[in-house]
Short mmCIF file of C-alpha atoms in Angstrom, two decimals:
data_model
loop_
_atom_site.label_atom_id
_atom_site.label_comp_id
_atom_site.label_asym_id
_atom_site.label_seq_id
_atom_site.Cartn_x
_atom_site.Cartn_y
_atom_site.Cartn_z
CA UNK A 499 -30.30 -113.85 -102.23
CA UNK A 500 -28.19 -112.02 -104.83
CA UNK A 501 -25.28 -110.00 -103.52
CA UNK A 502 -24.66 -106.39 -104.55
CA UNK A 503 -22.51 -107.76 -107.35
CA UNK A 504 -25.35 -110.08 -108.36
CA UNK A 505 -27.90 -107.26 -108.42
CA UNK A 506 -25.58 -105.24 -110.66
CA UNK A 507 -25.26 -108.20 -113.01
CA UNK A 508 -29.05 -108.65 -113.11
CA UNK A 509 -29.58 -104.97 -113.81
CA UNK A 510 -26.91 -105.09 -116.49
CA UNK A 511 -28.61 -108.04 -118.19
CA UNK A 512 -31.86 -106.04 -118.37
CA UNK A 513 -30.05 -103.05 -119.88
CA UNK A 514 -28.26 -105.21 -122.46
CA UNK A 515 -31.52 -106.97 -123.34
CA UNK A 516 -33.25 -103.61 -123.82
CA UNK A 517 -30.36 -102.47 -125.98
CA UNK A 518 -30.66 -105.58 -128.12
CA UNK A 519 -34.36 -104.86 -128.64
CA UNK A 520 -33.74 -101.23 -129.59
CA UNK A 521 -30.79 -101.97 -131.88
CA UNK A 522 -32.11 -105.23 -133.21
CA UNK A 523 -28.92 -107.12 -132.35
CA UNK A 524 -29.43 -110.76 -131.46
CA UNK A 525 -25.94 -110.94 -129.93
CA UNK A 526 -27.04 -108.60 -127.14
CA UNK A 527 -29.98 -110.91 -126.41
CA UNK A 528 -27.51 -113.77 -126.04
CA UNK A 529 -25.30 -111.79 -123.64
CA UNK A 530 -28.31 -110.73 -121.52
CA UNK A 531 -29.62 -114.28 -121.36
CA UNK A 532 -26.21 -115.63 -120.36
CA UNK A 533 -25.91 -113.08 -117.55
CA UNK A 534 -29.40 -113.86 -116.27
CA UNK A 535 -28.72 -117.58 -116.45
CA UNK A 536 -25.46 -117.18 -114.50
CA UNK A 537 -27.25 -115.21 -111.77
CA UNK A 538 -30.01 -117.82 -111.52
CA UNK A 539 -27.44 -120.61 -111.33
CA UNK A 540 -25.60 -118.77 -108.53
CA UNK A 541 -28.80 -118.37 -106.49
CA UNK A 542 -29.62 -122.04 -106.99
CA UNK A 543 -26.08 -123.01 -105.99
CA UNK A 544 -26.25 -121.33 -102.56
CA UNK A 545 -29.77 -122.63 -101.92
CA UNK A 546 -28.72 -126.20 -102.65
CA UNK A 547 -25.62 -126.02 -100.44
CA UNK A 548 -27.00 -126.50 -96.90
CA UNK A 549 -24.96 -125.15 -93.99
CA UNK A 550 -24.77 -128.13 -91.66
CA UNK A 551 -22.37 -127.34 -88.84
CA UNK A 552 -22.31 -127.83 -85.09
CA UNK A 553 -21.05 -124.90 -83.04
CA UNK A 554 -20.27 -124.20 -79.39
CA UNK A 555 -19.12 -120.96 -77.79
CA UNK A 556 -17.09 -120.67 -74.60
CA UNK A 557 -16.32 -117.41 -72.80
CA UNK A 558 -13.23 -117.57 -70.60
CA UNK A 559 -13.99 -116.06 -68.20
CA UNK A 560 -17.72 -115.39 -68.48
CA UNK A 561 -17.53 -112.70 -65.75
CA UNK A 562 -14.84 -110.03 -65.61
CA UNK A 563 -14.37 -106.70 -63.84
CA UNK A 564 -14.59 -103.59 -65.99
CA UNK A 565 -11.36 -102.67 -67.73
CA UNK A 566 -10.31 -106.16 -68.81
CA UNK A 567 -10.71 -108.49 -71.77
CA UNK A 568 -12.11 -111.97 -72.19
CA UNK A 569 -11.67 -114.62 -74.85
CA UNK A 570 -14.51 -116.12 -76.85
CA UNK A 571 -13.72 -119.54 -78.33
CA UNK A 572 -15.83 -121.11 -81.06
CA UNK A 573 -15.66 -124.85 -81.72
CA UNK A 574 -17.02 -125.74 -85.17
CA UNK A 575 -17.51 -129.11 -86.81
CA UNK A 576 -19.42 -130.37 -89.86
CA UNK A 577 -22.63 -132.21 -89.10
CA UNK A 578 -22.30 -135.55 -90.83
CA UNK A 579 -19.52 -136.85 -93.06
CA UNK A 580 -19.89 -134.36 -95.87
CA UNK A 581 -17.60 -131.34 -95.83
CA UNK A 582 -19.16 -127.92 -95.63
CA UNK A 583 -18.63 -125.23 -98.28
CA UNK A 584 -16.35 -122.31 -97.51
CA UNK A 585 -18.01 -120.24 -94.79
CA UNK A 586 -18.09 -116.60 -93.75
CA UNK A 587 -18.68 -116.54 -89.97
CA UNK A 588 -20.00 -113.49 -88.10
CA UNK A 589 -20.24 -113.69 -84.30
CA UNK A 590 -20.66 -109.96 -83.80
CA UNK A 591 -18.14 -107.52 -82.34
CA UNK A 592 -14.68 -108.60 -83.56
CA UNK A 593 -15.70 -112.19 -84.30
CA UNK A 594 -15.64 -112.30 -88.10
CA UNK A 595 -13.84 -115.10 -89.91
CA UNK A 596 -13.58 -116.77 -93.32
CA UNK A 597 -13.09 -120.53 -93.11
CA UNK A 598 -12.35 -122.99 -95.91
CA UNK A 599 -14.44 -126.12 -96.26
CA UNK A 600 -14.80 -127.86 -92.89
CA UNK A 601 -13.89 -131.54 -92.88
CA UNK A 602 -13.36 -131.89 -89.15
CA UNK A 603 -13.54 -129.94 -85.86
CA UNK A 604 -11.81 -126.57 -85.76
CA UNK A 605 -11.53 -123.89 -83.09
CA UNK A 606 -11.29 -120.13 -83.58
CA UNK A 607 -10.97 -117.47 -80.90
CA UNK A 608 -11.31 -113.74 -80.60
CA UNK A 609 -11.18 -111.16 -77.81
CA UNK A 610 -14.15 -109.32 -76.33
CA UNK A 611 -13.68 -105.82 -75.00
CA UNK A 612 -14.87 -105.55 -71.38
CA UNK A 613 -13.73 -101.99 -70.79
CA UNK A 614 -17.17 -100.87 -69.59
CA UNK A 615 -19.57 -102.34 -67.06
CA UNK A 616 -22.63 -104.04 -68.49
CA UNK A 617 -23.94 -107.09 -70.29
CA UNK A 618 -21.92 -107.57 -73.48
CA UNK A 619 -23.52 -109.82 -76.12
CA UNK A 620 -21.41 -112.35 -78.02
CA UNK A 621 -23.22 -113.57 -81.11
CA UNK A 622 -25.51 -114.77 -82.47
CA UNK A 623 -23.18 -116.77 -84.72
CA UNK A 624 -24.20 -116.54 -88.37
CA UNK A 625 -22.66 -118.62 -91.13
CA UNK A 626 -22.79 -117.39 -94.70
CA UNK A 627 -22.10 -119.26 -97.94
CA UNK A 628 -21.49 -117.65 -101.34
CA UNK A 629 -21.17 -119.02 -104.86
CA UNK A 630 -17.76 -119.10 -106.58
CA UNK A 631 -18.55 -115.91 -108.53
CA UNK A 632 -19.78 -113.96 -105.50
CA UNK A 633 -23.16 -113.29 -107.12
CA UNK A 634 -25.40 -114.83 -104.43
CA UNK A 635 -25.15 -115.51 -100.70
CA UNK A 636 -27.17 -117.14 -97.95
CA UNK A 637 -26.78 -116.61 -94.22
CA UNK A 638 -28.17 -118.81 -91.46
CA UNK A 639 -27.97 -118.53 -87.67
CA UNK A 640 -26.17 -121.54 -86.23
CA UNK A 641 -25.66 -120.52 -82.58
CA UNK A 642 -27.67 -118.38 -80.17
CA UNK A 643 -25.94 -115.44 -78.44
CA UNK A 644 -24.11 -115.64 -75.14
CA UNK A 645 -23.66 -112.85 -72.61
CA UNK A 646 -20.45 -111.60 -71.09
CA UNK A 647 -21.12 -110.10 -67.65
CA UNK A 648 -18.85 -107.15 -66.91
CA UNK A 649 -18.85 -106.34 -63.21
CA UNK A 650 -18.22 -102.80 -61.94
CA UNK A 651 -14.67 -101.82 -61.14
CA UNK A 652 -14.00 -102.16 -57.42
CA UNK A 653 -11.68 -100.23 -55.13
CA UNK A 654 -10.46 -102.39 -52.24
CA UNK A 655 -11.44 -100.84 -48.93
CA UNK A 656 -12.08 -102.01 -45.39
CA UNK A 657 -15.20 -101.13 -43.46
CA UNK A 658 -14.74 -98.85 -40.48
CA UNK A 659 -14.88 -100.57 -37.08
CA UNK A 660 -18.39 -101.09 -35.77
CA UNK A 661 -19.58 -98.60 -33.24
CA UNK A 662 -17.90 -95.57 -34.82
CA UNK A 663 -21.24 -93.95 -35.62
CA UNK A 664 -22.78 -91.43 -33.23
CA UNK A 665 -25.85 -93.57 -32.79
CA UNK A 666 -24.01 -96.82 -32.14
CA UNK A 667 -22.87 -96.47 -28.49
CA UNK A 668 -26.42 -95.99 -27.23
CA UNK A 669 -27.65 -99.24 -28.74
CA UNK A 670 -27.65 -102.42 -26.67
CA UNK A 671 -25.85 -105.50 -27.93
CA UNK A 672 -28.11 -108.01 -29.64
CA UNK A 673 -29.65 -110.39 -27.12
CA UNK A 674 -28.49 -113.98 -27.15
CA UNK A 675 -31.35 -116.40 -27.16
CA UNK A 676 -31.51 -120.18 -27.04
CA UNK A 677 -31.14 -121.99 -30.31
CA UNK A 678 -27.77 -120.77 -31.55
CA UNK A 679 -24.81 -122.85 -32.65
CA UNK A 680 -23.98 -125.61 -30.18
CA UNK A 681 -20.77 -124.78 -28.33
CA UNK A 682 -20.62 -127.27 -25.45
CA UNK A 683 -22.08 -128.43 -22.11
CA UNK A 684 -21.62 -126.98 -18.63
CA UNK A 685 -23.11 -127.58 -15.14
CA UNK A 686 -26.46 -126.00 -14.44
CA UNK A 687 -26.34 -122.68 -12.57
CA UNK A 688 -29.17 -120.98 -10.72
CA UNK A 689 -31.07 -118.76 -13.11
CA UNK A 690 -30.28 -120.77 -16.26
CA UNK A 691 -33.14 -121.21 -18.68
CA UNK A 692 -34.59 -124.72 -18.23
CA UNK A 693 -34.98 -124.89 -22.00
CA UNK A 694 -31.20 -125.19 -22.16
CA UNK A 695 -31.03 -128.34 -20.02
CA UNK A 696 -29.54 -131.24 -21.97
CA UNK A 697 -31.66 -134.05 -20.53
CA UNK A 698 -29.89 -137.12 -22.01
CA UNK A 699 -26.53 -136.04 -20.56
CA UNK A 700 -28.14 -134.90 -17.28
CA UNK A 701 -29.72 -138.35 -16.87
CA UNK A 702 -26.42 -140.10 -17.55
CA UNK A 703 -24.45 -137.91 -15.10
CA UNK A 704 -27.29 -137.69 -12.58
CA UNK A 705 -26.76 -133.95 -12.46
CA UNK A 706 -28.25 -131.08 -14.44
CA UNK A 707 -26.18 -130.04 -17.45
CA UNK A 708 -27.11 -127.23 -19.82
CA UNK A 709 -26.25 -126.46 -23.40
CA UNK A 710 -23.92 -123.56 -23.91
CA UNK A 711 -24.96 -121.97 -27.16
CA UNK A 712 -22.71 -119.47 -28.79
CA UNK A 713 -24.29 -116.91 -31.02
CA UNK A 714 -21.46 -114.99 -32.66
CA UNK A 715 -22.37 -111.41 -33.42
CA UNK A 716 -22.61 -111.00 -37.18
CA UNK A 717 -21.97 -107.56 -38.54
CA UNK A 718 -24.89 -106.42 -40.68
CA UNK A 719 -24.34 -103.91 -43.47
CA UNK A 720 -27.00 -102.69 -45.87
CA UNK A 721 -25.84 -100.88 -49.02
CA UNK A 722 -28.56 -98.57 -50.36
CA UNK A 723 -27.86 -97.45 -53.93
CA UNK A 724 -29.70 -94.40 -55.24
CA UNK A 725 -30.14 -94.91 -59.00
CA UNK A 726 -32.70 -92.21 -59.74
CA UNK A 727 -32.20 -90.74 -63.21
CA UNK A 728 -33.07 -87.30 -61.84
CA UNK A 729 -29.85 -87.11 -59.78
CA UNK A 730 -27.43 -88.94 -62.08
CA UNK A 731 -25.58 -88.46 -65.32
CA UNK A 732 -23.40 -91.04 -67.06
CA UNK A 733 -20.32 -90.26 -64.95
CA UNK A 734 -21.97 -90.23 -61.54
CA UNK A 735 -23.95 -93.37 -62.31
CA UNK A 736 -20.74 -95.36 -62.88
CA UNK A 737 -19.10 -93.83 -59.82
CA UNK A 738 -22.10 -94.72 -57.66
CA UNK A 739 -22.32 -98.32 -58.87
CA UNK A 740 -18.57 -98.80 -58.42
CA UNK A 741 -18.65 -97.33 -54.91
CA UNK A 742 -21.60 -99.53 -53.92
CA UNK A 743 -19.73 -102.56 -55.24
CA UNK A 744 -16.64 -101.60 -53.22
CA UNK A 745 -18.60 -101.32 -49.97
CA UNK A 746 -20.45 -104.56 -50.70
CA UNK A 747 -17.20 -106.43 -51.41
CA UNK A 748 -15.65 -105.19 -48.16
CA UNK A 749 -18.71 -106.23 -46.16
CA UNK A 750 -18.81 -109.64 -47.85
CA UNK A 751 -15.17 -110.31 -47.04
CA UNK A 752 -15.66 -110.12 -43.29
CA UNK A 753 -17.58 -112.18 -40.77
CA UNK A 754 -20.99 -110.73 -41.37
CA UNK A 755 -23.95 -110.46 -43.68
CA UNK A 756 -24.69 -107.77 -46.24
CA UNK A 757 -27.65 -106.69 -48.30
CA UNK A 758 -28.06 -104.49 -51.39
CA UNK A 759 -31.16 -102.34 -51.89
CA UNK A 760 -31.64 -99.94 -54.82
CA UNK A 761 -34.23 -97.43 -55.91
CA UNK A 762 -34.66 -99.58 -59.01
CA UNK A 763 -36.32 -102.31 -56.93
CA UNK A 764 -33.35 -104.62 -56.34
CA UNK A 765 -33.25 -106.33 -52.94
CA UNK A 766 -30.56 -108.99 -52.65
CA UNK A 767 -31.61 -110.18 -49.20
CA UNK A 768 -29.24 -110.87 -46.29
CA UNK A 769 -26.32 -113.23 -46.93
CA UNK A 770 -22.55 -113.33 -46.98
CA UNK A 771 -19.70 -115.00 -48.83
CA UNK A 772 -18.39 -115.10 -52.37
CA UNK A 773 -21.48 -116.66 -53.94
CA UNK A 774 -23.74 -113.88 -52.63
CA UNK A 775 -21.24 -111.26 -53.77
CA UNK A 776 -21.15 -112.71 -57.28
CA UNK A 777 -24.94 -112.69 -57.49
CA UNK A 778 -25.08 -109.06 -56.42
CA UNK A 779 -22.28 -108.06 -58.79
CA UNK A 780 -24.26 -109.66 -61.62
CA UNK A 781 -27.18 -107.41 -60.65
CA UNK A 782 -24.90 -104.36 -60.50
CA UNK A 783 -23.49 -105.17 -63.95
CA UNK A 784 -26.95 -104.54 -65.42
CA UNK A 785 -27.97 -101.69 -63.09
CA UNK A 786 -28.90 -98.40 -64.74
CA UNK A 787 -30.51 -95.15 -63.72
CA UNK A 788 -34.27 -95.48 -63.41
CA UNK A 789 -36.82 -92.76 -64.13
CA UNK A 790 -39.07 -93.91 -61.29
CA UNK A 791 -38.42 -92.24 -57.90
CA UNK A 792 -38.16 -95.47 -55.91
CA UNK A 793 -37.21 -93.75 -52.63
CA UNK A 794 -40.39 -94.71 -50.80
CA UNK A 795 -39.99 -98.33 -51.84
CA UNK A 796 -36.38 -98.21 -50.65
CA UNK A 797 -37.47 -96.68 -47.33
CA UNK A 798 -39.96 -99.49 -46.76
CA UNK A 799 -37.29 -102.09 -47.50
CA UNK A 800 -34.91 -100.44 -45.03
CA UNK A 801 -37.46 -100.38 -42.20
CA UNK A 802 -36.71 -102.45 -39.09
CA UNK A 803 -32.98 -102.78 -39.83
CA UNK A 804 -31.99 -101.24 -36.50
CA UNK A 805 -29.02 -103.56 -35.98
CA UNK A 806 -27.45 -102.79 -39.37
CA UNK A 807 -25.01 -100.18 -40.57
CA UNK A 808 -26.57 -98.22 -43.43
CA UNK A 809 -24.35 -97.07 -46.31
CA UNK A 810 -26.25 -94.85 -48.74
CA UNK A 811 -24.62 -94.19 -52.12
CA UNK A 812 -26.15 -91.24 -53.93
CA UNK A 813 -25.18 -88.34 -56.22
CA UNK A 814 -24.54 -84.67 -55.72
CA UNK A 815 -27.66 -82.59 -55.43
CA UNK A 816 -29.75 -85.56 -54.31
CA UNK A 817 -33.30 -84.41 -53.66
CA UNK A 818 -36.09 -85.93 -51.65
CA UNK A 819 -33.92 -87.96 -49.29
CA UNK A 820 -36.02 -86.94 -46.30
CA UNK A 821 -38.18 -90.04 -46.81
CA UNK A 822 -35.15 -92.08 -45.71
CA UNK A 823 -34.92 -90.16 -42.43
CA UNK A 824 -36.39 -92.92 -40.21
CA UNK A 825 -34.05 -95.54 -41.69
CA UNK A 826 -31.01 -93.31 -41.11
CA UNK A 827 -32.08 -92.51 -37.55
CA UNK A 828 -32.73 -96.15 -36.67
CA UNK A 829 -29.52 -97.54 -38.16
CA UNK A 830 -26.72 -98.68 -35.84
CA UNK A 831 -24.43 -96.47 -37.94
CA UNK A 832 -24.94 -94.45 -41.11
CA UNK A 833 -22.62 -93.44 -43.94
CA UNK A 834 -23.46 -91.35 -47.01
CA UNK A 835 -21.21 -91.75 -50.05
CA UNK A 836 -21.91 -88.76 -52.31
CA UNK A 837 -20.42 -89.02 -55.80
CA UNK A 838 -19.77 -86.15 -58.17
CA UNK A 839 -18.54 -83.61 -55.59
CA UNK A 840 -15.53 -82.96 -53.39
CA UNK A 841 -17.40 -80.87 -50.78
CA UNK A 842 -21.01 -82.00 -50.48
CA UNK A 843 -23.58 -79.61 -49.12
CA UNK A 844 -26.27 -80.59 -46.67
CA UNK A 845 -28.17 -83.74 -47.59
CA UNK A 846 -30.97 -82.87 -45.21
CA UNK A 847 -30.24 -85.98 -43.13
CA UNK A 848 -27.95 -86.51 -40.14
CA UNK A 849 -25.46 -89.14 -41.30
CA UNK A 850 -22.67 -90.20 -38.95
CA UNK A 851 -20.13 -89.92 -41.78
CA UNK A 852 -20.23 -88.35 -45.25
CA UNK A 853 -17.77 -89.52 -47.92
CA UNK A 854 -17.52 -87.12 -50.90
CA UNK A 855 -16.16 -88.60 -54.15
CA UNK A 856 -15.21 -86.23 -56.97
CA UNK A 857 -16.13 -86.74 -60.60
CA UNK A 858 -12.58 -87.89 -61.32
CA UNK A 859 -13.10 -90.90 -59.05
CA UNK A 860 -10.78 -91.96 -56.25
CA UNK A 861 -13.34 -93.68 -54.02
CA UNK A 862 -10.78 -95.50 -51.88
CA UNK A 863 -8.84 -92.31 -51.11
CA UNK A 864 -12.06 -90.48 -50.28
CA UNK A 865 -13.18 -93.32 -48.01
CA UNK A 866 -9.85 -93.30 -46.12
CA UNK A 867 -9.89 -89.52 -45.74
CA UNK A 868 -13.39 -89.68 -44.28
CA UNK A 869 -12.21 -91.98 -41.48
CA UNK A 870 -8.91 -90.17 -40.98
CA UNK A 871 -6.91 -93.38 -41.35
CA UNK A 872 -5.55 -95.58 -44.09
CA UNK A 873 -7.85 -98.58 -44.05
CA UNK A 874 -6.03 -101.66 -45.25
CA UNK A 875 -8.21 -103.97 -47.34
CA UNK A 876 -9.99 -106.70 -45.45
CA UNK A 877 -8.62 -110.23 -45.88
CA UNK A 878 -10.30 -111.74 -48.88
CA UNK A 879 -11.46 -108.39 -50.29
CA UNK A 880 -10.09 -108.65 -53.81
CA UNK A 881 -10.53 -106.54 -56.90
CA UNK A 882 -13.01 -108.48 -58.94
#
């Protein structure tokens, strides 16, 4: 395709040709024909110069917390033995380069801004070739786009000790049933469940021996994130996602399992550890306010979690939370993190603890004030 310069030359050749016809000057015909011929030759030149290159893109790292940068590296090489023409490369964002003819592999790098949470595209990589006069150009896509995942910023906190909620003391400890992790063998005692008898060892010792199974109590924390568009603006949405990520990271760092549920339909399921946290942070990177209410769906997902601590993250002026009443009442402990205010009014639900977070942020300080102590970060709870 002709460039802007090429289109001007083509238009100029038409004007000169028309002038030659009006004035009867053959010289103007010659000039117009020469200009048109040069433009046609330029278009043919770029069409006959195929862009044969191999390209790979590497993001290091491919996942970063908000507020940082990452590096995108492009490795380019000619396909075959023939050198490529000079190339104009466009990988989007800040990735624009002009390279001379490629005769061997070359690597170029640029930085991607990860200042805001989200999915940041890198690419697609387009290579353009122009003729020596700049009259025509052709652009082809040589590499599909990649995605940089920017996780929400996280304040390091520690979860409050279990049993601090008003509803917790009245709840019995989870029953220990046969089938847990094998801990050892011990002599049979009157009243032991016969299902626990370890018959091979009992036969060898000629005395009844039972399995001693140890079922360690795993702390269960469910983070419920209210992402209704009706209660959020841009500021509170980011505060809510960041607060939910902070609670989730603290719960993942300890000996327990954690689950994320949102009004947007996300349900991470119960798990623990770094891999589960990374999966959930990937989901939070793309989370946005949703126009659908979603509270009833969230309430159904939270049903029957009586042995879990519920942490609801919502925004100031949250309406319609009454549908979550049964889940709050049944939880072993309940915490409401309300973003966008410093003194929240009544939420219409009886939470054990309410943590107000102002529009300026400061989630960790608000969390510590709510418990009346400075909660040191849990071991392994790092700012991702």
